[in-house]
Amino acid sequence: MKHFDSSNLESLPSRYRAHLINSCSGYKSANLIGTSSNEAVDNLAIFSSVMHVGSNPPLLSLLFRPLTVERHTYANIKETGVFTVNHVHEGLVEIAHQTSAKYDSETSEFEKVGLTPIRRADFEAPFVAESRLGVGCTYVNEYEIKENGCVLVIASIQHIFMEEKALLEDGWVDLESIETAAISGQDAYAVPKLIHRLSYAKPDEDVKPLQ
Amino acid sequence: MKHFDSSNLESLPSRYRAHLINSCSGYKSANLIGTSSNEAVDNLAIFSSVMHVGSNPPLLSLLFRPLTVERHTYANIKETGVFTVNHVHEGLVEIAHQTSAKYDSETSEFEKVGLTPIRRADFEAPFVAESRLGVGCTYVNEYEIKENGCVLVIASIQHIFMEEKALLEDGWVDLESIETAAISGQDAYAVPKLIHRLSYAKPDEDVKPLQ
């Protein structure tokens, strides 16, 4: 097996290390975060750091890199208190990735990449009309990760919209049916194919595929 | 589109809500966390909450649910300061899921599910011999998410082991080549198929697939 130890890692060129370390945690979620500034400029940015935090109350998190440079998404969330999380599906991958270009704060990435901002249920932040699953969130709190200056934003889930076909009768969402993508490393997009759901694990019984 | 607002969400049966909310953030990483207790009992547990935190220094995080019940993985990490992150590939999915059964602290999940603990490079925590990518981590810090009592553990990456074929010349890891799985919701496993890597995005140039 190929082996890197901490001194190998330290001596790697920074781009090489970034590719490597970004891949090691496994697949990541692929979401477009929709926000608006106080000047009503809609902003859209691809994130791989949306994470499930809890279902009661319904919470998710979003990890921001250090705020040493301008972060429009973070600034907008702090200004307005709201944002949307929109699943990237296979057909949106290129334009979703394009949102990571450094546009200025007067420019709406929606316009630049050709996606449609849509307001739903009087929620203030823009959803992506082309996305098949969107979550409306309100800012709750943040934690600075002192080890590297990242900021973990905790948010409360207020609205969920999804194509009807994706919702199963027990509440599980069939992400394959809406072609939700995943991210590996910094720049790769993949579309998962379901193997199966598995039964709740018990110590003296083997797990079984669910139908 | 199907719509849930916050009052719908609040009134859902708890299992239904758990399935729904766990699906909404998108795909999650599928990793087995290997630890040992001070009594030298090896522990192994499936986690979907391993997240990339930074590459310089190399950091990842692990989110634990509230510590109101016994959490062997968390207790072992606090006792020994070390753990391993082992990718779950397609062929390991059932036995990886089986580790989520509530075994007592005297029982090694490695034995129960039929996986092999292996020590590598004098690192104290057990790797999963059958896994194709393993990361050795040391505990650095933790943050309590006050909103629901979850604990985010920050860890430093000390060792990375992977099958040679997975490593590309620029440091990106081809997770498809080692069949790394992803998790959706609480109980579903999927295997992603690469669409493509994309070029670094710039404001006035469309992103392109990389070769």
XYZ file of C-alpha atoms in Angstrom:
422
model
C 0.000 0.000 0.000
C 1.028 3.579 -0.593
C 1.845 5.262 2.729
C 2.113 8.906 3.699
C 3.127 9.822 7.243
C 2.837 13.263 8.790
C 6.284 14.378 7.684
C 5.583 13.226 4.098
C 2.320 15.168 4.211
C 4.029 18.285 5.481
C 6.577 18.281 2.685
C 4.095 17.818 -0.182
C 3.411 20.668 -2.616
C 0.306 22.428 -1.342
C -1.939 21.604 -4.323
C -0.970 17.960 -4.210
C -1.689 17.870 -0.485
C -5.021 19.629 -0.978
C -6.135 17.043 -3.564
C -4.984 14.179 -1.358
C -6.458 15.358 1.952
C -9.728 16.442 0.336
C -10.154 12.888 -0.957
C -9.367 11.029 2.253
C -12.597 11.652 4.120
C -14.609 9.959 1.348
C -17.487 11.317 -0.696
C -18.992 14.691 0.161
C -22.371 16.257 -0.486
C -22.814 18.475 -3.560
C -24.989 21.492 -2.852
C -25.529 24.979 -4.166
C -25.990 27.528 -1.383
C -28.364 30.358 -2.307
C -28.251 33.689 -0.475
C -29.050 37.366 -1.029
C -27.141 40.421 0.093
C -28.832 43.372 1.786
C -28.497 45.062 -1.619
C -30.678 42.268 -3.059
C -27.936 40.694 -5.140
C -28.558 36.946 -5.262
C -25.512 34.780 -4.672
C -24.961 31.116 -5.454
C -21.977 28.980 -4.493
C -21.080 25.301 -4.644
C -20.309 23.691 -1.261
C -19.137 20.202 -0.374
C -19.339 20.809 3.372
C -23.067 20.630 4.124
C -23.499 18.061 6.897
C -26.427 16.500 8.736
C -26.338 17.554 12.412
C -29.611 16.315 13.859
C -33.203 15.606 13.003
C -34.931 16.706 16.211
C -34.694 19.645 15.959
C -33.819 19.512 12.254
C -30.317 20.980 11.933
C -27.557 21.009 9.380
C -24.157 22.638 9.234
C -22.005 24.359 6.669
C -18.238 24.655 7.081
C -16.583 27.834 5.840
C -12.903 28.173 5.176
C -11.134 30.918 7.171
C -12.759 34.330 6.791
C -9.461 35.953 5.847
C -10.779 36.688 2.361
C -14.226 37.943 1.374
C -16.812 35.159 1.620
C -20.028 36.386 0.021
C -22.103 33.426 1.140
C -21.057 33.824 4.763
C -21.521 37.598 4.699
C -25.002 37.243 3.206
C -26.034 34.641 5.763
C -24.896 36.928 8.564
C -26.731 39.899 7.025
C -30.012 38.183 6.274
C -30.053 35.133 8.555
C -31.232 32.787 5.802
C -29.932 30.579 3.005
C -31.002 27.680 0.842
C -29.325 24.324 0.203
C -30.017 22.970 -3.291
C -28.971 19.495 -4.426
C -26.774 19.394 -7.509
C -27.917 16.713 -9.909
C -26.004 15.162 -12.779
C -27.199 17.708 -15.351
C -26.180 20.670 -13.188
C -22.632 19.623 -12.381
C -20.734 21.916 -14.789
C -22.717 25.040 -14.030
C -22.657 24.294 -10.315
C -18.851 24.058 -10.420
C -18.720 27.317 -12.388
C -20.180 29.143 -9.348
C -16.828 28.629 -7.595
C -15.245 31.265 -9.843
C -14.379 34.482 -8.014
C -17.162 36.817 -9.113
C -17.429 40.169 -7.348
C -20.189 40.893 -4.838
C -22.219 42.946 -7.368
C -22.554 39.931 -9.643
C -25.218 37.271 -9.281
C -23.811 33.821 -9.990
C -27.370 32.790 -10.933
C -27.172 35.064 -13.973
C -23.582 34.288 -14.784
C -24.052 30.513 -14.859
C -27.626 30.478 -16.142
C -29.668 29.251 -13.184
C -32.986 30.655 -12.024
C -33.495 32.121 -8.542
C -36.958 31.384 -7.226
C -38.678 32.415 -3.995
C -40.807 29.746 -2.337
C -43.255 29.901 0.571
C -42.292 33.505 1.324
C -38.823 32.364 2.315
C -36.370 35.252 1.825
C -33.414 33.361 0.329
C -33.413 32.247 -3.310
C -33.889 28.598 -4.207
C -32.455 27.198 -7.435
C -35.473 26.494 -9.643
C -33.576 23.810 -11.592
C -32.640 21.824 -8.469
C -34.821 18.864 -7.490
C -34.409 19.150 -3.730
C -34.083 22.426 -1.851
C -33.871 23.191 1.858
C -34.609 26.605 3.396
C -32.466 27.271 6.471
C -32.109 29.933 9.142
C -28.815 30.751 10.837
C -28.660 29.599 14.445
C -25.068 29.757 15.642
C -21.462 29.351 14.610
C -18.346 27.735 16.022
C -14.870 28.834 15.092
C -12.584 25.848 14.568
C -9.542 27.353 16.265
C -7.161 24.799 14.779
C -7.340 26.362 11.319
C -9.767 29.279 11.454
C -12.678 27.540 9.710
C -16.191 28.442 10.834
C -18.941 25.890 11.312
C -22.371 27.473 10.845
C -25.294 25.639 12.440
C -28.652 26.174 10.790
C -32.240 25.225 11.417
C -34.200 23.558 8.617
C -37.392 25.543 7.963
C -38.566 24.251 4.588
C -37.913 21.231 2.421
C -39.022 21.073 -1.210
C -38.462 18.054 -3.417
C -39.828 16.329 -6.473
C -42.673 14.094 -5.286
C -41.195 10.911 -6.751
C -38.137 11.131 -4.472
C -40.082 10.780 -1.202
C -40.711 7.253 0.035
C -43.480 6.342 2.437
C -41.181 6.087 5.467
C -39.599 9.503 4.872
C -36.420 8.236 3.221
C -35.484 10.205 0.131
C -34.422 8.320 -2.980
C -31.526 10.529 -4.036
C -30.821 8.279 -7.007
C -34.272 9.038 -8.453
C -33.369 12.737 -8.611
C -29.758 12.034 -9.691
C -28.198 13.886 -6.769
C -24.419 14.076 -7.218
C -21.544 13.689 -4.766
C -18.127 15.335 -4.722
C -14.746 13.704 -4.265
C -11.674 15.783 -3.640
C -11.911 19.376 -4.793
C -12.987 19.015 -8.372
C -14.612 15.636 -9.099
C -18.317 14.912 -9.394
C -19.892 11.488 -9.237
C -23.398 10.068 -9.332
C -24.100 7.337 -6.798
C -26.004 4.188 -7.687
C -27.917 2.640 -4.810
C -26.723 -0.753 -3.596
C -29.507 -1.140 -1.054
C -30.973 0.051 2.194
C -30.170 -2.198 5.120
C -32.206 -3.242 8.146
C -31.534 -1.815 11.609
C -28.512 -3.695 12.972
C -28.881 -5.920 16.036
C -26.080 -7.796 17.834
C -27.297 -11.341 17.146
C -28.869 -10.958 13.732
C -27.293 -10.219 10.365
C -28.440 -7.064 8.608
C -30.651 -7.643 5.568
C -31.444 -5.588 2.489
C -34.772 -3.760 2.863
C -37.385 -3.889 0.164
C -43.137 19.743 -5.504
C -43.612 18.147 -2.142
C -43.258 20.771 0.606
C -42.591 20.423 4.337
C -42.483 23.550 6.478
C -41.191 23.724 10.036
C -44.535 22.926 11.607
C -45.012 19.904 9.304
C -41.536 18.745 10.283
C -42.257 19.129 13.965
C -45.384 17.026 13.779
C -43.846 14.110 11.859
C -43.321 10.748 13.580
C -39.713 10.750 14.794
C -38.497 7.893 12.565
C -40.045 9.448 9.486
C -38.426 12.770 10.341
C -35.065 11.092 10.959
C -35.140 9.433 7.523
C -36.186 12.664 5.842
C -33.741 15.021 7.537
C -30.848 12.582 7.212
C -31.427 12.550 3.455
C -31.671 16.287 2.919
C -28.021 17.211 3.228
C -27.124 14.883 0.339
C -24.657 12.006 0.222
C -22.417 11.343 3.196
C -19.075 9.598 3.587
C -19.047 5.915 4.593
C -16.259 5.126 7.023
C -15.450 2.593 9.700
C -13.837 4.165 12.755
C -11.320 1.898 14.475
C -10.352 2.439 18.114
C -9.087 0.500 21.128
C -10.045 0.819 24.764
C -7.476 1.040 27.541
C -8.361 -2.621 28.167
C -7.163 -3.355 24.616
C -10.586 -4.240 23.238
C -10.698 -3.141 19.591
C -13.835 -1.298 18.557
C -15.210 -0.629 15.094
C -18.179 1.539 14.169
C -19.731 2.846 10.985
C -19.900 6.655 10.714
C -21.417 8.898 8.071
C -20.148 12.102 9.693
C -16.456 12.177 8.796
C -15.790 15.547 7.164
C -12.831 17.259 5.530
C -11.794 20.285 7.623
C -8.531 21.447 6.089
C -5.453 20.274 4.249
C -2.800 22.536 5.780
C -2.564 21.315 8.480
C -4.374 18.102 7.474
C -7.513 17.940 9.612
C -10.784 16.073 9.576
C -13.755 15.983 11.903
C -16.135 13.406 13.266
C -19.556 14.362 14.622
C -20.880 12.401 17.591
C -24.482 12.343 18.653
C -25.149 13.540 22.217
C -23.080 11.707 24.816
C -26.171 10.890 26.893
C -25.687 7.175 26.191
C -22.442 5.209 26.149
C -20.419 5.922 22.999
C -17.549 3.447 22.833
C -15.826 5.148 19.924
C -15.833 8.526 21.635
C -14.718 7.057 24.983
C -11.854 5.182 23.314
C -10.695 8.255 21.416
C -10.648 10.233 24.662
C -8.751 7.452 26.450
C -6.144 6.759 23.803
C -6.069 9.919 21.687
C -6.081 7.995 18.404
C -8.422 6.438 15.863
C -8.478 5.267 12.274
C -10.840 6.158 9.418
C -11.323 3.289 6.968
C -13.236 3.647 3.707
C -16.123 1.244 3.234
C -16.139 -0.233 -0.245
C -18.962 -1.990 -2.044
C -18.028 -5.456 -0.767
C -17.904 -4.308 2.865
C -21.259 -2.572 3.050
C -23.277 -5.226 4.921
C -20.627 -5.991 7.522
C -19.870 -2.307 7.961
C -23.552 -1.641 8.680
C -23.588 -4.555 11.116
C -21.101 -2.661 13.343
C -23.930 -0.270 14.234
C -25.532 -2.978 16.393
C -25.304 -2.252 20.121
C -22.524 -4.601 21.230
C -21.208 -4.195 24.782
C -17.808 -2.637 25.485
C -16.157 -6.037 26.095
C -16.977 -7.133 22.553
C -14.835 -6.355 19.540
C -16.961 -5.550 16.510
C -14.015 -6.692 14.376
C -14.563 -10.260 15.599
C -18.340 -10.072 15.530
C -18.588 -8.906 11.948
C -15.522 -10.724 10.616
C -13.049 -7.941 9.856
C -9.328 -7.961 10.654
C -7.709 -5.349 12.910
C -4.210 -4.525 11.736
C -1.569 -2.216 13.228
C 0.383 -0.175 10.732
C 3.489 2.027 11.121
C 3.410 1.634 14.922
C 0.159 3.570 15.050
C -1.772 2.553 18.167
C -5.303 2.374 16.740
C -6.423 -0.577 14.618
C -6.867 -0.218 10.880
C -9.302 -2.430 8.970
C -7.120 -4.776 6.907
C -9.899 -5.283 4.344
C -10.360 -1.548 3.698
C -8.583 -0.011 0.712
C -7.948 3.424 2.201
C -7.187 4.054 5.870
C -6.301 7.248 7.733
C -4.603 7.328 11.144
C -5.731 10.310 13.219
C -4.899 11.901 16.553
C -7.462 13.766 18.645
C -6.886 17.517 18.702
C -9.964 19.212 20.138
C -13.732 19.070 20.366
C -16.624 21.495 20.101
C -19.965 20.876 21.711
C -22.811 21.846 19.389
C -24.991 23.430 22.062
C -28.098 23.392 19.872
C -28.508 19.618 20.235
C -25.643 18.295 22.345
C -23.652 16.772 19.480
C -19.867 16.862 19.750
C -17.589 17.689 16.841
C -14.164 16.099 17.290
C -11.310 17.671 15.326
C -8.446 15.353 14.481
C -5.042 15.628 12.879
C -4.203 13.271 9.996
C -0.973 11.404 10.821
C -0.976 8.543 8.334
C -2.688 7.722 5.058
C -2.576 4.244 3.544
C -4.220 3.365 0.258
C -4.013 0.915 -2.588
C -1.404 2.267 -5.023
C -3.762 2.298 -7.994
C -6.033 4.873 -6.354
C -3.437 7.646 -6.191
C -3.147 9.902 -9.223
C -0.073 11.928 -10.049
C -1.523 15.224 -8.792
C -2.562 13.776 -5.416
C -6.243 13.271 -6.262
C -7.560 9.908 -5.136
C -9.697 7.894 -7.529
C -12.319 6.672 -5.081
C -14.159 4.853 -7.869
C -11.115 2.632 -8.483
C -11.357 1.375 -4.897
C -15.177 1.268 -4.931
C -15.579 3.599 -1.960
C -19.248 3.793 -0.964
C -21.415 6.713 0.142
C -24.358 6.793 2.549
C -27.758 8.388 2.048
C -30.140 8.783 4.925
C -29.541 6.442 7.826
C -29.496 3.076 6.134
C -28.760 3.296 2.414
C -25.444 2.615 0.719
C -24.527 3.662 -2.787
C -21.477 3.432 -5.009
C -20.655 6.582 -6.953
C -19.642 6.525 -10.593
C -17.372 9.373 -11.645
C -18.818 11.889 -14.103
C -15.585 13.872 -14.417
C -13.142 16.160 -12.731
C -13.566 19.790 -13.707
C -11.062 22.572 -14.266
C -10.569 25.376 -11.744
C -13.417 27.844 -12.306
C -12.694 31.374 -13.517
C -15.230 34.176 -13.990
C -14.889 34.557 -17.754
C -14.201 31.019 -18.850
C -16.411 27.942 -18.768
C -15.191 25.012 -16.677
C -13.984 22.016 -18.695
C -13.658 18.328 -17.916
C -10.071 17.415 -16.975
C -8.294 14.507 -18.554
